[in-house]
Amino acid sequence: MPRSYIRTELRRLVAQRADYSCEYCLIAEENTPSCQVDHIISVKHGGDSTAENLCYACLFCNLQKGTDLGSINWQNGELVRFFNPRRDLWREHFQLDGAIIRSTTDIGEVTARILDFNDEDRTLERQVLIENNRYPSRAAKNKIG
Ligand SMILES: [Zn+2]
């Protein structure tokens, strides 16, 4: 079986554990085209398909992330890893400012930039959801703290 294969029960566990919301941008699955199981460390880089290396991600975050692990901090040229939903606390790296997701650390900055959290359409979408009390999701409110 390929290392990228994820059993049905494991997919279910990941979705439930995330309370059916994207663990990066905090949008609920019901408010976005789809959520997918993401390998935090991609299979290409040796990540495995265990619960500890998986998270739930919306289609937009997952597509932008691809097999990347991080990006460059252009202020100092250093390589910075992405936010890891299994190890990091959302509120220690990001803040919600209306519909904008602001980063408060280098990890937050590269994650928000590469996953394109504040793309115009996505921000507008969050704005509408906020007005309808559907963002952040109930589960995500705990993460924001
Ligand atoms: Zn997302």
XYZ file of N, CA and C and ligand atoms in Angstrom:
436
model
N 0.842 -1.191 0.000
C 0.000 0.000 0.000
C 0.887 1.254 0.000
N 0.579 2.255 -0.827
C 1.433 3.457 -0.840
C 1.390 4.170 0.512
N 2.499 4.840 0.843
C 2.581 5.507 2.139
C 1.550 6.632 2.277
N 1.084 7.152 1.136
C 0.124 8.248 1.193
C -1.295 7.768 1.483
N -1.508 6.456 1.444
C -2.859 5.938 1.640
C -3.336 6.179 3.071
N -4.560 6.628 3.205
C -5.122 6.886 4.531
C -6.411 6.087 4.667
N -6.426 5.202 5.625
C -7.608 4.372 5.842
C -8.830 5.224 6.165
N -9.998 4.673 5.847
C -11.252 5.389 6.077
C -11.414 5.802 7.545
N -11.097 4.890 8.462
C -11.272 5.213 9.898
C -10.353 6.368 10.302
N -9.155 6.376 9.712
C -8.203 7.435 10.048
C -8.696 8.779 9.489
N -9.233 8.765 8.285
C -9.814 9.989 7.708
C -10.909 10.538 8.616
N -11.721 9.604 9.107
C -12.835 9.986 9.965
C -12.305 10.604 11.262
N -11.290 9.956 11.825
C -10.700 10.473 13.066
C -10.162 11.887 12.864
N -9.457 12.099 11.753
C -8.858 13.414 11.480
C -9.954 14.477 11.345
N -11.005 14.147 10.630
C -12.112 15.092 10.428
C -12.810 15.409 11.745
N -13.050 14.377 12.537
C -13.723 14.577 13.829
C -12.854 15.386 14.777
N -11.566 15.013 14.830
C -10.634 15.699 15.725
C -10.602 17.200 15.408
N -10.741 17.539 14.117
C -10.714 18.942 13.688
C -12.096 19.585 13.802
N -13.048 18.825 14.289
C -14.438 19.287 14.352
C -14.912 19.785 12.980
N -14.478 19.091 11.949
C -14.923 19.362 10.570
C -14.632 20.795 10.137
N -13.463 21.287 10.565
C -13.018 22.621 10.154
C -11.572 22.543 9.680
N -11.212 23.488 8.819
C -9.814 23.571 8.372
C -8.951 23.986 9.559
N -7.886 23.259 9.802
C -7.033 23.551 10.956
C -6.052 24.687 10.679
N -6.025 25.162 9.436
C -5.163 26.303 9.098
C -5.979 27.607 9.118
N -6.994 27.715 8.265
C -7.731 28.990 8.176
C -9.020 28.992 8.988
N -9.365 27.861 9.605
C -10.478 27.747 10.547
C -11.872 27.856 9.920
N -11.957 27.642 8.630
C -13.286 27.655 8.018
C -13.928 26.282 8.223
N -15.234 26.273 8.471
C -15.926 24.999 8.663
C -16.142 24.315 7.314
N -16.072 23.006 7.331
C -16.237 22.233 6.097
C -17.539 22.582 5.379
N -18.593 22.810 6.143
C -19.900 23.080 5.528
C -19.930 24.439 4.808
N -18.922 25.268 5.068
C -18.905 26.598 4.448
C -17.881 26.742 3.332
N -17.310 25.643 2.912
C -16.264 25.688 1.881
C -16.474 24.486 0.954
N -15.984 24.567 -0.286
C -16.271 23.462 -1.226
C -15.922 22.080 -0.685
N -14.758 21.953 -0.026
C -14.466 20.665 0.601
C -13.269 20.790 1.518
N -13.180 19.846 2.446
C -11.987 19.728 3.272
C -11.351 18.384 2.955
N -10.026 18.341 3.125
C -9.271 17.143 2.791
C -8.311 16.820 3.925
N -7.876 15.576 3.959
C -6.859 15.199 4.930
C -5.501 15.596 4.354
N -4.774 16.414 5.112
C -3.477 16.942 4.680
C -2.354 16.250 5.441
N -1.292 15.880 4.726
C -0.074 15.417 5.373
C 0.698 16.665 5.791
N 0.862 16.877 7.084
C 1.550 18.085 7.565
C 2.969 18.100 6.999
N 3.703 17.031 7.199
C 4.962 16.819 6.479
C 4.587 15.926 5.298
N 4.752 16.457 4.092
C 4.281 15.724 2.920
C 5.009 14.386 2.759
N 4.330 13.474 2.090
C 4.895 12.147 1.836
C 6.221 12.287 1.084
N 6.270 13.257 0.164
C 7.482 13.513 -0.605
C 8.698 13.750 0.295
N 8.467 14.350 1.454
C 9.557 14.652 2.384
C 9.662 13.632 3.510
N 8.991 12.504 3.355
C 9.137 11.428 4.339
C 8.056 11.375 5.405
N 7.071 12.255 5.295
C 5.973 12.235 6.272
C 5.137 10.977 6.085
N 4.631 10.457 7.176
C 3.828 9.240 7.049
C 2.341 9.540 7.264
N 1.546 8.500 7.083
C 0.093 8.663 7.169
C -0.410 8.234 8.547
N 0.196 8.791 9.591
C -0.275 8.516 10.947
C -1.035 9.734 11.452
N -1.863 9.511 12.456
C -2.693 10.593 13.000
C -1.850 11.808 13.384
N -0.648 11.557 13.863
C 0.233 12.625 14.339
C 0.730 13.532 13.200
N 0.701 13.017 11.962
C 1.176 13.817 10.825
C 0.031 14.260 9.912
N -1.184 14.106 10.387
C -2.320 14.467 9.535
C -3.122 15.595 10.164
N -3.719 16.397 9.291
C -4.658 17.403 9.785
C -5.743 17.576 8.746
N -6.755 18.338 9.100
C -7.861 18.579 8.199
C -7.662 19.960 7.594
N -7.752 20.058 6.277
C -7.484 21.330 5.607
C -8.512 21.560 4.509
N -8.922 22.822 4.359
C -9.845 23.138 3.270
C -9.104 22.998 1.942
N -9.855 22.887 0.898
C -9.296 22.722 -0.442
C -8.279 23.822 -0.764
N -8.596 25.074 -0.391
C -7.725 26.205 -0.736
C -6.391 26.121 0.003
N -6.455 25.878 1.306
C -5.200 25.753 2.066
C -4.395 24.570 1.551
N -5.053 23.469 1.322
C -4.352 22.254 0.911
C -3.691 22.428 -0.454
N -4.396 23.046 -1.392
C -3.829 23.256 -2.732
C -2.637 24.195 -2.693
N -2.743 25.256 -1.896
C -1.638 26.216 -1.819
C -0.433 25.601 -1.125
N -0.686 24.786 -0.137
C 0.415 24.180 0.625
C 1.145 23.157 -0.227
N 0.411 22.352 -0.975
C 1.038 21.337 -1.809
C 1.962 20.458 -0.990
N 3.180 20.240 -1.482
C 4.142 19.423 -0.736
C 5.142 20.300 0.025
N 4.890 21.612 0.057
C 5.820 22.525 0.742
C 5.838 22.267 2.252
N 6.944 22.613 2.867
C 7.084 22.470 4.324
C 7.186 23.830 5.012
N 7.469 24.848 4.213
C 7.665 26.180 4.776
C 8.058 27.137 3.672
N 8.609 28.282 4.068
C 9.068 29.252 3.077
C 10.189 30.106 3.677
N 10.523 31.143 2.960
C 11.620 32.032 3.361
C 11.057 33.258 4.076
N 11.703 33.627 5.173
C 11.454 34.925 5.774
C 12.355 35.896 5.001
N 11.751 36.761 4.188
C 12.551 37.624 3.308
C 13.233 38.771 4.040
N 12.905 38.965 5.319
C 13.603 39.987 6.116
C 15.030 39.539 6.416
N 15.186 38.228 6.702
C 16.523 37.755 7.103
C 17.014 36.563 6.279
N 16.222 36.148 5.297
C 16.636 35.064 4.417
C 16.550 33.674 5.024
N 15.981 33.570 6.217
C 15.926 32.252 6.877
C 14.746 31.418 6.414
N 14.997 30.107 6.407
C 13.956 29.151 6.074
C 13.074 28.956 7.309
N 11.761 29.064 7.117
C 10.824 28.959 8.244
C 9.786 27.899 7.921
N 9.565 27.003 8.856
C 8.570 25.949 8.633
C 7.155 26.505 8.756
N 6.211 25.739 8.230
C 4.803 26.109 8.366
C 4.294 25.817 9.778
N 3.180 26.436 10.104
C 2.390 26.126 11.291
C 2.020 24.640 11.263
N 2.212 23.980 12.393
C 1.881 22.556 12.496
C 0.700 22.391 13.449
N -0.472 22.076 12.911
C -1.671 21.997 13.754
C -1.570 20.970 14.885
N -0.668 20.016 14.772
C -0.532 19.013 15.833
C 0.350 19.522 16.977
N 1.287 20.409 16.682
C 2.255 20.845 17.689
C 2.078 22.282 18.141
N 1.497 23.092 17.297
C 1.435 24.531 17.571
C 0.018 24.955 17.924
N -0.075 26.030 18.697
C -1.384 26.609 19.009
C -1.669 27.749 18.033
N -2.852 27.707 17.446
C -3.239 28.707 16.443
C -3.061 30.125 16.989
N -3.556 30.332 18.213
C -3.535 31.695 18.785
C -2.127 32.206 19.072
N -1.141 31.320 19.076
C 0.232 31.791 19.292
C 0.891 32.259 17.993
N 0.230 32.008 16.871
C 0.823 32.386 15.578
C -0.051 33.310 14.726
N -1.345 33.354 15.066
C -2.288 34.151 14.254
C -3.267 34.887 15.156
N -3.843 35.945 14.561
C -4.929 36.670 15.210
C -5.961 36.999 14.158
N -7.209 36.933 14.560
C -8.271 37.338 13.638
C -8.519 38.819 13.817
N -8.495 39.531 12.705
C -8.773 40.962 12.710
C -9.909 41.145 11.712
N -11.142 41.065 12.205
C -12.277 41.013 11.284
C -12.143 39.744 10.469
N -12.144 39.893 9.158
C -12.038 38.724 8.284
C -10.588 38.431 7.893
N -9.687 39.298 8.323
C -8.261 39.128 7.991
C -7.593 38.250 9.048
N -6.786 37.310 8.591
C -6.001 36.485 9.511
C -4.597 37.078 9.567
N -4.264 37.709 10.677
C -2.948 38.324 10.835
C -1.986 37.334 11.480
N -0.739 37.359 11.020
C 0.255 36.484 11.631
C 0.992 37.271 12.698
N 1.389 36.575 13.762
C 2.097 37.229 14.857
C 3.508 36.656 15.036
N 3.864 35.654 14.232
C 5.202 35.047 14.309
C 5.692 34.799 12.876
N 6.952 34.425 12.746
C 7.488 34.067 11.426
C 6.766 32.839 10.873
N 6.507 31.878 11.757
C 5.785 30.669 11.329
C 4.405 31.054 10.810
N 3.754 31.935 11.532
C 2.444 32.414 11.091
C 2.538 33.145 9.765
N 3.573 33.951 9.606
C 3.715 34.761 8.391
C 3.892 33.881 7.153
N 4.792 32.915 7.206
C 4.999 32.096 6.004
C 3.757 31.241 5.717
N 3.091 30.805 6.771
C 1.893 29.971 6.579
C 0.770 30.797 5.948
N 0.513 31.979 6.518
C -0.559 32.830 5.995
C -0.270 33.238 4.543
N 0.985 33.507 4.240
C 1.355 33.965 2.897
C 1.257 32.834 1.877
N 1.878 31.704 2.174
C 1.913 30.634 1.177
C 0.543 29.964 1.034
N -0.169 29.799 2.131
C -1.502 29.196 2.029
C -2.542 30.234 1.574
N -2.090 31.466 1.420
C -2.903 32.540 0.837
C -4.203 32.781 1.605
N -4.074 32.807 2.927
C -5.247 33.010 3.796
C -6.048 34.252 3.411
N -5.327 35.341 3.079
C -6.013 36.622 2.895
C -6.207 37.003 1.435
N -6.283 36.001 0.608
C -6.696 36.178 -0.783
C -8.024 36.952 -0.759
N -8.222 37.834 -1.722
C -9.394 38.705 -1.696
C -10.715 37.926 -1.620
N -10.851 36.911 -2.449
C -12.100 36.137 -2.462
C -12.319 35.398 -1.147
N -11.248 34.826 -0.614
C -11.384 34.083 0.636
C -11.733 35.026 1.787
N -11.146 36.216 1.774
C -11.434 37.194 2.821
C -12.893 37.659 2.727
N -13.343 37.908 1.509
C -14.743 38.298 1.308
C -15.686 37.205 1.786
N -15.328 35.983 1.462
C -16.128 34.837 1.890
C -16.222 34.798 3.423
N -15.078 34.979 4.091
C -15.081 34.981 5.565
C -15.918 36.138 6.094
N -15.854 37.295 5.415
C -16.633 38.447 5.849
C -18.127 38.113 5.856
N -18.575 37.478 4.795
C -19.989 37.094 4.695
C -20.343 36.083 5.786
N -19.431 35.138 6.016
C -19.664 34.130 7.056
C -19.712 34.764 8.447
N -18.841 35.738 8.679
C -18.835 36.446 9.972
C -20.189 37.130 10.175
N -20.661 37.785 9.116
C -21.948 38.492 9.212
C -23.094 37.531 9.487
N -22.928 36.293 9.088
C -23.960 35.281 9.317
C -23.644 34.378 10.512
N -22.648 34.828 11.309
C -22.290 34.076 12.506
C -21.812 32.649 12.228
N -21.149 32.474 11.092
C -20.692 31.131 10.727
C -19.174 31.032 10.646
N -18.500 32.089 11.017
C -17.042 32.080 11.068
C -16.616 32.973 12.209
N -15.602 32.595 12.995
C -15.002 31.261 12.979
C -16.005 30.213 13.478
N -15.757 28.987 13.113
C -16.663 27.912 13.526
C -16.628 27.780 15.047
N -17.600 27.116 15.577
C -17.700 26.901 17.024
C -16.391 26.299 17.553
N -15.915 25.282 16.860
C -14.682 24.609 17.279
C -13.496 25.567 17.212
N -13.480 26.377 16.179
C -12.344 27.270 15.967
C -12.268 28.348 17.038
N -13.404 28.701 17.623
C -13.400 29.749 18.660
C -12.491 29.364 19.815
N -12.433 28.093 20.153
C -11.521 27.637 21.220
C -10.069 27.835 20.815
N -9.787 27.640 19.528
C -8.400 27.755 19.072
C -7.930 29.204 19.093
N -8.869 30.105 18.841
C -8.514 31.520 18.818
C -8.242 31.996 20.241
N -8.960 31.393 21.180
C -8.686 31.617 22.603
C -9.294 32.875 23.165
Zn -8.190 26.487 5.114
